[in-house]
Coordinates of C-alpha atoms in Angstrom, one line a residue:
X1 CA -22.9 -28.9 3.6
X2 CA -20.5 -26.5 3.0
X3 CA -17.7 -25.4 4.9
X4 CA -16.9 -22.2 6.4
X5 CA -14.0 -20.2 4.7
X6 CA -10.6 -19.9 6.1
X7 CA -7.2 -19.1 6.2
X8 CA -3.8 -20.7 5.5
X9 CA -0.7 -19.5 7.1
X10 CA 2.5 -21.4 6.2
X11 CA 5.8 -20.4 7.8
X12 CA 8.9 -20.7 6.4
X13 CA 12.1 -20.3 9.1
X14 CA 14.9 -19.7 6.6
X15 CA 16.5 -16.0 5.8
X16 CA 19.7 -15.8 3.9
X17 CA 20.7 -13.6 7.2
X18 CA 18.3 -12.2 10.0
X19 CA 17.9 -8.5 9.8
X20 CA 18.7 -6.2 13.2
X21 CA 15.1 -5.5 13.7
X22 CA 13.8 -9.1 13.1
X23 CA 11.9 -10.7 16.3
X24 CA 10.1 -13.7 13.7
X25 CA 11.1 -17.1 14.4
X26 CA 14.0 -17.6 11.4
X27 CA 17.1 -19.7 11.4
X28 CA 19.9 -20.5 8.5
X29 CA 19.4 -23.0 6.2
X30 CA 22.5 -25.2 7.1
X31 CA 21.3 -28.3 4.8
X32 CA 17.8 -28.9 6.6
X33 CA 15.8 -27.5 4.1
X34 CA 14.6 -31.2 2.1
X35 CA 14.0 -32.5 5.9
X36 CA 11.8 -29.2 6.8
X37 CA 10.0 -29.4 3.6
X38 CA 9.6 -33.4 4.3
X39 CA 7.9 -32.4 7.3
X40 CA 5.9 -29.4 5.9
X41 CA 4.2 -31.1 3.5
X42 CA 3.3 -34.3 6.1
X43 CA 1.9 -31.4 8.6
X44 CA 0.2 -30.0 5.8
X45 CA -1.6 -32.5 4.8
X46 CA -2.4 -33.9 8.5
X47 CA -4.0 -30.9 9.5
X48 CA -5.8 -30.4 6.3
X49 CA -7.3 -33.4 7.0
X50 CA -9.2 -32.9 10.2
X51 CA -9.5 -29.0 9.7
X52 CA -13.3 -28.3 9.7
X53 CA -12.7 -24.5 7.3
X54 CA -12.9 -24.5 3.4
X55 CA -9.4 -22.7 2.7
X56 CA -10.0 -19.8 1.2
X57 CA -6.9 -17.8 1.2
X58 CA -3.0 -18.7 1.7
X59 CA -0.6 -16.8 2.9
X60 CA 3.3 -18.2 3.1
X61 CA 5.6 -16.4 5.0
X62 CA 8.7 -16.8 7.2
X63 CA 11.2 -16.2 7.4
X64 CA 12.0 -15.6 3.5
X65 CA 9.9 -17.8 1.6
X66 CA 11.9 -17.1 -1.7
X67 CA 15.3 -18.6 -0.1
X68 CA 13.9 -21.5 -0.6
X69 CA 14.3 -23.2 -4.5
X70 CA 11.4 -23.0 -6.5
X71 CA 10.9 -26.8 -7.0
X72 CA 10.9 -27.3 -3.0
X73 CA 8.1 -24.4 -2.6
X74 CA 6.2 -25.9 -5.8
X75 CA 6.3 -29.4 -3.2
X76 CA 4.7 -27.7 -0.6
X77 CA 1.9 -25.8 -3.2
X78 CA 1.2 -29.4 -4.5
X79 CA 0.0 -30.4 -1.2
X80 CA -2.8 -27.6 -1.0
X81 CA -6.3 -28.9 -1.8
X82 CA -6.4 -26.9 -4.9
X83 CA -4.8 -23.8 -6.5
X84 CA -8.0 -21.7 -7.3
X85 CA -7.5 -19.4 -4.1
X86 CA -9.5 -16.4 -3.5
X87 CA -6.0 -14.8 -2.5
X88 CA -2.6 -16.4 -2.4
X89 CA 0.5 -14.1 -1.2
X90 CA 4.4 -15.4 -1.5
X91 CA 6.5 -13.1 0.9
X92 CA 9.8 -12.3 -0.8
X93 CA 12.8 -10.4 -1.0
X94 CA 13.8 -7.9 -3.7
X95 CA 17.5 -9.8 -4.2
X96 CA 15.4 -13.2 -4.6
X97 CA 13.6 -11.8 -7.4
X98 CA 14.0 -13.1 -11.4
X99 CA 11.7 -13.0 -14.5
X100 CA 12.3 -16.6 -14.3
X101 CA 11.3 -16.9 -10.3
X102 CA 8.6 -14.7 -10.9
X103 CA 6.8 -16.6 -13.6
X104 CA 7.1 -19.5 -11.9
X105 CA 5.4 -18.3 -9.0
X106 CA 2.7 -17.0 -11.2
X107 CA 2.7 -20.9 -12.4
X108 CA 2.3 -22.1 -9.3
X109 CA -0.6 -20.4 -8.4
X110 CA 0.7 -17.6 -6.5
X111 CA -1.4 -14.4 -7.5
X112 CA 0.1 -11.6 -4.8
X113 CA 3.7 -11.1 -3.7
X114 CA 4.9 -9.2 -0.5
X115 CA 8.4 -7.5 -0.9
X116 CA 10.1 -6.3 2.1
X117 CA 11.4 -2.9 0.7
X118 CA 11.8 -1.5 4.7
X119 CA 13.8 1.6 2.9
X120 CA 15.4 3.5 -0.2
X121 CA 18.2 4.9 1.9
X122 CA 20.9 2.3 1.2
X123 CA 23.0 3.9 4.4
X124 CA 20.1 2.5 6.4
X125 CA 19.9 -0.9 4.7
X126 CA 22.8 -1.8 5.2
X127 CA 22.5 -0.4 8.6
X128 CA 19.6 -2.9 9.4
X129 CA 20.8 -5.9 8.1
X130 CA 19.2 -6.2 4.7
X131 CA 20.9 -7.7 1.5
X132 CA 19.2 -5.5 -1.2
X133 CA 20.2 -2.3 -2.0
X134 CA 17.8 0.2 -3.1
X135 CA 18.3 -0.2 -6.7
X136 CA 17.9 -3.8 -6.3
X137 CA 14.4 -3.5 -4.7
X138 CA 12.8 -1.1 -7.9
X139 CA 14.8 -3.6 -9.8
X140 CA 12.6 -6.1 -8.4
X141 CA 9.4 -4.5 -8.2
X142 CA 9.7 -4.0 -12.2
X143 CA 10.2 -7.3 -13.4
X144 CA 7.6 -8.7 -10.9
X145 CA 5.4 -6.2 -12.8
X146 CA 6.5 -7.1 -15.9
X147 CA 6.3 -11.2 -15.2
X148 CA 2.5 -10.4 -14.8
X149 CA 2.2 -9.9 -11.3
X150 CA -1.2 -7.5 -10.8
X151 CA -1.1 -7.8 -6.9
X152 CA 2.0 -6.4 -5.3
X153 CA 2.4 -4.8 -1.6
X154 CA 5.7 -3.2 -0.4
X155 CA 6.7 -3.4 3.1
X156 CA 8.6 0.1 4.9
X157 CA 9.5 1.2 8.3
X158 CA 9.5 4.5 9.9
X159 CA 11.5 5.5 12.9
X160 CA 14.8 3.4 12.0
X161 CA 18.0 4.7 13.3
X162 CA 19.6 7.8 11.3
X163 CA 15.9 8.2 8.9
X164 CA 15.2 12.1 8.9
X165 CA 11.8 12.8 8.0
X166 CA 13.3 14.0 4.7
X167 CA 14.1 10.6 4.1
X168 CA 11.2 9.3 4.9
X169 CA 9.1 11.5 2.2
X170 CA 11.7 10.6 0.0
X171 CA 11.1 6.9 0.3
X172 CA 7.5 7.3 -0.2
X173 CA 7.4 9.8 -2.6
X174 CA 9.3 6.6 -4.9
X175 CA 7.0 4.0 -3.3
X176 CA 4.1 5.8 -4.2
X177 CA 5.4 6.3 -7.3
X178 CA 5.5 2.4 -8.4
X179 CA 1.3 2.2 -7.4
X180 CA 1.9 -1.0 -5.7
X181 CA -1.5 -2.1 -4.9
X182 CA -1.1 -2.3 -1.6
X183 CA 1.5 -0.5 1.4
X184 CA 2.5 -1.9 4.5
X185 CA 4.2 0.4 6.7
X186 CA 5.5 -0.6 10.4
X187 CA 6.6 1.7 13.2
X188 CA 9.9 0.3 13.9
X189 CA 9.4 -1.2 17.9
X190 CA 13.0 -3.0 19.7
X191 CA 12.3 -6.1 20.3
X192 CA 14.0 -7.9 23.0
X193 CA 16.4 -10.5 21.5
X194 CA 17.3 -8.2 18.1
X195 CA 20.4 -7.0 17.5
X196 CA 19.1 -3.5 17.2
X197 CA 17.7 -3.8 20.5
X198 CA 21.1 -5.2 21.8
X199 CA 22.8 -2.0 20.1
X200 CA 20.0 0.6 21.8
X201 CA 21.2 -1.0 25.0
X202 CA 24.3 -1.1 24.6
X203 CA 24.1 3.2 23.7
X204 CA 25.5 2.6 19.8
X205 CA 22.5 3.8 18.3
X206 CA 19.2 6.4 20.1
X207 CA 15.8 5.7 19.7
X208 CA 13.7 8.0 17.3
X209 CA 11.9 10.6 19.9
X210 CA 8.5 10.1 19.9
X211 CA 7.6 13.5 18.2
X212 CA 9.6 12.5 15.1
X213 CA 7.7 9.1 14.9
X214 CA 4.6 10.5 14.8
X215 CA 5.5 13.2 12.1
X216 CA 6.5 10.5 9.9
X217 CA 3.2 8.6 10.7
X218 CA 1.4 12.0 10.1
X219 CA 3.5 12.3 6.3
X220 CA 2.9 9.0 5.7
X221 CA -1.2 9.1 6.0
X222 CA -1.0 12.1 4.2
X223 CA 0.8 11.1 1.6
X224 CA -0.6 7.7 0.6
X225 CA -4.2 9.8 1.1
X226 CA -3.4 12.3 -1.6
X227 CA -1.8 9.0 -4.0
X228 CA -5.2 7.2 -3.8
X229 CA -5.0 4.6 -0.9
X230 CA -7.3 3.4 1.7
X231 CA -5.8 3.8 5.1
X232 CA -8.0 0.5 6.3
X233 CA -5.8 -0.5 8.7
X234 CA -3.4 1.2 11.2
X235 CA -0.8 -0.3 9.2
X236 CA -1.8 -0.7 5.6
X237 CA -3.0 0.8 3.2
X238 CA -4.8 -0.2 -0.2
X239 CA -6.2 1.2 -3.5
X240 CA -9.5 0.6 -4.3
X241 CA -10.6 -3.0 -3.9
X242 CA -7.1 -4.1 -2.8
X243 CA -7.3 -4.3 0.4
X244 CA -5.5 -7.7 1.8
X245 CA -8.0 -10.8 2.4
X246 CA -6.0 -12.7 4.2
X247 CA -4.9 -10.5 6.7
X248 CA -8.2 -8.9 6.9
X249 CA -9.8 -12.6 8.1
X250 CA -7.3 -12.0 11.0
X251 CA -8.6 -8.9 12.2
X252 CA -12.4 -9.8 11.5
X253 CA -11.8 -12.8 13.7
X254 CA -12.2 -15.9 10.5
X255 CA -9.8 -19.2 11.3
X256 CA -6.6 -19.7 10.3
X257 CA -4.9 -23.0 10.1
X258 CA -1.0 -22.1 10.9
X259 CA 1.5 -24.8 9.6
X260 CA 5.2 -24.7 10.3
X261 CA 7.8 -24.1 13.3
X262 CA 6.6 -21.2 14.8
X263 CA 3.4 -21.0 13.3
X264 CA -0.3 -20.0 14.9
X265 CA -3.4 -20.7 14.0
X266 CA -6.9 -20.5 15.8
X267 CA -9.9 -22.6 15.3
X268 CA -12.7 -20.2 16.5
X269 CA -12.4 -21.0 19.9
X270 CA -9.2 -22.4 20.3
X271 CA -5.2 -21.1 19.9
X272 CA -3.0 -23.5 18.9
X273 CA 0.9 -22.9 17.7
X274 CA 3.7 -24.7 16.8
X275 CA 6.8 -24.3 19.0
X276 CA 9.6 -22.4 17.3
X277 CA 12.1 -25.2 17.1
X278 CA 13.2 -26.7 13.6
X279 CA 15.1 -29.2 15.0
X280 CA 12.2 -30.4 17.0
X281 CA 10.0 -30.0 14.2
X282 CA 11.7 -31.8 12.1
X283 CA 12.1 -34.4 15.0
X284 CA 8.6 -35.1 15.1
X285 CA 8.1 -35.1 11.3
X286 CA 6.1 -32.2 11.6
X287 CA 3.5 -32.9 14.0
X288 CA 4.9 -33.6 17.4
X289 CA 5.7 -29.9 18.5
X290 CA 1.9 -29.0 18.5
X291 CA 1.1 -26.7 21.8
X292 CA -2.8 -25.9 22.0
X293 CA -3.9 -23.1 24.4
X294 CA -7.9 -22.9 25.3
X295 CA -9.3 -19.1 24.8
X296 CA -11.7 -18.2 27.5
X297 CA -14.9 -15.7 26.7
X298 CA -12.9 -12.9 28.0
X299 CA -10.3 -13.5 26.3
X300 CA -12.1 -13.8 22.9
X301 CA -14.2 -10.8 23.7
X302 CA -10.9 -9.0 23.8
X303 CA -9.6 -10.7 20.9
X304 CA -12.3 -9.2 18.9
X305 CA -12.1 -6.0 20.5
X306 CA -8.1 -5.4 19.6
X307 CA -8.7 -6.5 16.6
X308 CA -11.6 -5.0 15.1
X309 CA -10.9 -1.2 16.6
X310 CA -7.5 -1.3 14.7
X311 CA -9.4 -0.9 11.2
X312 CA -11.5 1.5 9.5
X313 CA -14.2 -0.4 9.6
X314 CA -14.1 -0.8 13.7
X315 CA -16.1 -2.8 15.6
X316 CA -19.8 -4.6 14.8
X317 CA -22.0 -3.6 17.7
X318 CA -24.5 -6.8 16.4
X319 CA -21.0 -9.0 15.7
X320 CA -20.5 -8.8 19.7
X321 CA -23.9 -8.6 20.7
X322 CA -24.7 -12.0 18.8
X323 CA -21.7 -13.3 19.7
X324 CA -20.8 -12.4 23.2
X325 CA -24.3 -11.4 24.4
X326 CA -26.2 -7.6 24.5
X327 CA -24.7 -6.3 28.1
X328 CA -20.9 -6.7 26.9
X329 CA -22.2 -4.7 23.3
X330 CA -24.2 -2.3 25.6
X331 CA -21.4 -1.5 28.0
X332 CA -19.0 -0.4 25.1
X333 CA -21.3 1.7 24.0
X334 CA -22.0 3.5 27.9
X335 CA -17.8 3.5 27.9
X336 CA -17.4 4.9 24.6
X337 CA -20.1 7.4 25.2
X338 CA -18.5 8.4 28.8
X339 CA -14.8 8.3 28.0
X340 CA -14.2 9.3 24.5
X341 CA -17.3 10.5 22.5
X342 CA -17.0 14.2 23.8
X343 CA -12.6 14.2 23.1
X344 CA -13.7 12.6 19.7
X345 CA -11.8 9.7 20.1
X346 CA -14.1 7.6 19.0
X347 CA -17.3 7.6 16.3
X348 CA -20.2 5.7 17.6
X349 CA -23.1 4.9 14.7
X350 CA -26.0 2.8 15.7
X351 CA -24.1 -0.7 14.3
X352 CA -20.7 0.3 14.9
X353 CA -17.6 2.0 17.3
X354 CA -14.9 3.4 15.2
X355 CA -11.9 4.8 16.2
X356 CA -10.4 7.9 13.7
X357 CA -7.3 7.8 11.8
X358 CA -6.4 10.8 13.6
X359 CA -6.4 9.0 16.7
X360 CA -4.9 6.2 15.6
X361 CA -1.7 6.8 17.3
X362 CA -3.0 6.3 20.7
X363 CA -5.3 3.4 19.6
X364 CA -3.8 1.7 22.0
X365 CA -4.6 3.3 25.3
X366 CA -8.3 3.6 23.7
X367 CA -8.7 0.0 23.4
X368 CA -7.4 -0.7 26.5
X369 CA -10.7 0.9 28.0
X370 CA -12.9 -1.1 25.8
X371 CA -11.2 -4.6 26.9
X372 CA -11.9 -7.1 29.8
X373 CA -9.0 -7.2 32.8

C-alpha cells in the first residue's frame, strides 16, 4: 500500500552572524558542527524510520544552510531515502554562493535554492545585520543561474528602518528584473528578543507608520502583478506553475516530518518539535530533546482555517465538512454571509470561502471571525 505524501523540514542552527530582525532559532558554529551533523543524520534516519508519509518534498533551512561545508550537507542528503524529490529547496545566502557550491548542490540533488536578498539598499543591509552587499546578491543570483539552477526564489522585506517607498520600487523593479521564479516578501514585524526590537525600545530607530507599510504592500502586488506572478499566498508570489510545494503542503494541512534543534513537524493529528537547544541536542544524539504536543479538534479546525484563508485558493468548504463535520462548514458559511459578504471581504462560491488580495491586509481580523475561541 502506498504511503501518503509528505514533507521534510531539516533545520540547520548555524549563521555566519544573526541578522537584527532574526527571531529563528540560530547559534555560531564554534566547532559543533561534525557533532550536530553526527546527530542529524542519527535523527534523520530514526524518525524516517517509524514516519508513516512517503517524503515527497524537502526543504532545509536554518539558520544558513550554506555555512555549512558542502561535504557535511552532502552527509545529511545521503541519509534521505532517495534523491528523486518532487521538490527540494537549499536556503542560502548570496555571500555563500560559488559556481563550484552551486554545482554541487545541483549534484546533490538539490533542484530549488532560496536566497535571502531582504534588500538592494546596501545602507540598509548593513543596517540589519546582513553580510552581502547588494552587488554580491545579483552576483549570486547569476552564477546560480548560470550553474543550472531553473528554480530560484528571492527573499525581501518591506517596512525596514530608513526604506522609502522609492526604495522599495527600486528593489523590485531589479528583483523583478532577474524573473526569479518565485518572490517571497515579508512585512518586517519586531520580534521580542532581536536586536532591532531592542533598538525600537530603546528609541534608536521608529517603526514604519502603518500607512507607509501598506503602500509598499500595495506597490509590491502591483508590481509583481504587472511582471507576470501569481500572488497565491499573502506572502509569495510565483510565475506560472511555480508556485512552492513544499510550503504549499503547510498551508493545505499535508505532514511534515521536522528534524533538527528547533524544528516542527506535525503528523496529522499530532505537533511535535524539537527544543531549540544544540547543546541538548547534541546531548541526546539527536533524539532526546523531542517535545510532542496533542492538537485537539478545535485546535485543528483552526489550524486549517488560518491556514487555508491566507491563499488564493482559500478554504474547501467539502475539505472541512468531511473532515470536521457539515455544522462547523455550515456555520462559516452563515458567518461569512453575515459579517463580510456585503463589505466584500470575502468571496463565497458553492465549494469555497476566499478572502481578496485586496483585503489581504486585514486577513487577520477576518480569520479571527471564522476560528474557534
Amino acid at each position: 500500500m502506498m504511503k501518503p505524501p509528505s514533507g521534510l523540514y531539516i533545520h540547520i542552527p548555524f549563521c555566519h552572524a544573526k541578522c537584527a530582525y532574526c527571531d529563528f532559532y540560530s547559534v555560531p558554529q564554534r566547532g559543533m558542527a561534525a557533532e550536530f551533523v553526527d546527530s542529524l543524520c542519527n535523527e534523520l534516519a530514526t524518525r524516517l524510520a517509524s514516519w508513516q508519509g512517503e517524503i515527497s518534498t524537502v526543504y532545509i533551512g536554518g539558520g544558513t544552510p550554506s555555512s555549512l561545508p558542502d561535504e557535511m550537507l552532502g552527509r545529511i542528503i545521503d541519509t534521505l531515502p532517495r534523491n528523486d524529490f518532487e521538490e527540494f529547496t537549499l536556503e542560502v545566502n548570496p555571500e555563500d554562493v560559488t559556481p563550484s557550491r552551486a554545482r554541487a548542490w545541483l549534484g546533490m540533488g538539490i533542484d530549488r535554492v532560496s536566497m535571502g536578498v531582504q534588500s538592494l539598499d546596501d545602507n540598509i543591509l548593513r543596517a540589519i545585520g546582513r553580510r552581502h552587499s547588494s552587488a554580491d546578491a545579483l552576483a549570486a543570483f547569476t552564477t546560480l543561474r548560470e550553474s543550472g539552477f531553473t528554480n530560484i526564489s528571492l527573499d525581501l522585506i518591506y517596512g525596514l528602518p530608513g526604506l522609502t517607498t522609492a526604495g522599495w520600487r527600486e528593489t523590485l523593479s531589479r528583483i523583478l528584473d532577474l524573473r526569479p521564479e518565485h518572490l517571497s516578501a515579508y512585512s518586517l514585524s519586531y520580534e521580542e528578543g532581536t536586536r532591532l526590537n531592542a533598538m525600537l525600545m530603546a528609541g534608536k530607530i521608529t517603526e514604519t507608520p502603518a500607512e507607509e507599510v501598506e503602500r509598499m504592500y500595495r506597490i509590491l502586488t502591483d508590481a509583481a502583478r504587472e511582471a507576470g506572478y501569481n500572488h497565491y499566498e499573502i506572502s509569495n508570489f510565483a510565475l506560472t506553475g511555480r508556485e512552492a510545494v513544499h510550503n504549499s503542503r503547510y498551508w493545505d494541512m499535508t505532514p511534515y516530518l521536522g528534524i533538527g534543534p528547533g524544528a516542527h513537524g506535525w503528523d496529522g493529528a499530532t505537533r511535535f518539535y524539537n527544543l531549540p537547544s544544540i547543546k541538548d541536542y547534541i546531548a541526546g544524539y539527536g533524539t532526546g530533546s523531542l517535545r510532542i504536543e496533542e492538537e485537539n479538534e478545535s485546535e485543528r479546525f483552526n489550524d486549517m482555517v488560518f491556514t487555508a484563508l491566507r491563499t488564493s485558493a482559500g478554504l474547501d468548504l467539502a475539505k472541512v465538512s468531511k473532515t470536521f463535520g457539515a455544522k462547523r462548514a455550515d456555520d462559516i458559511v452563515r458567518t461569512a454571509r453575515r459579517r463580510h459578504l456585503p463589505s466584500g471581504n470575502v468571496i463565497l462560491t458553492p465549494t469555497r470561502l476566499i478572502i481578496p488580495e485586496s483585503r489581504w491586509l486585514i486577513s487577520n481580523d477576518i480569520i479571527s471571525d471564522f476560528m474557534e475561541v
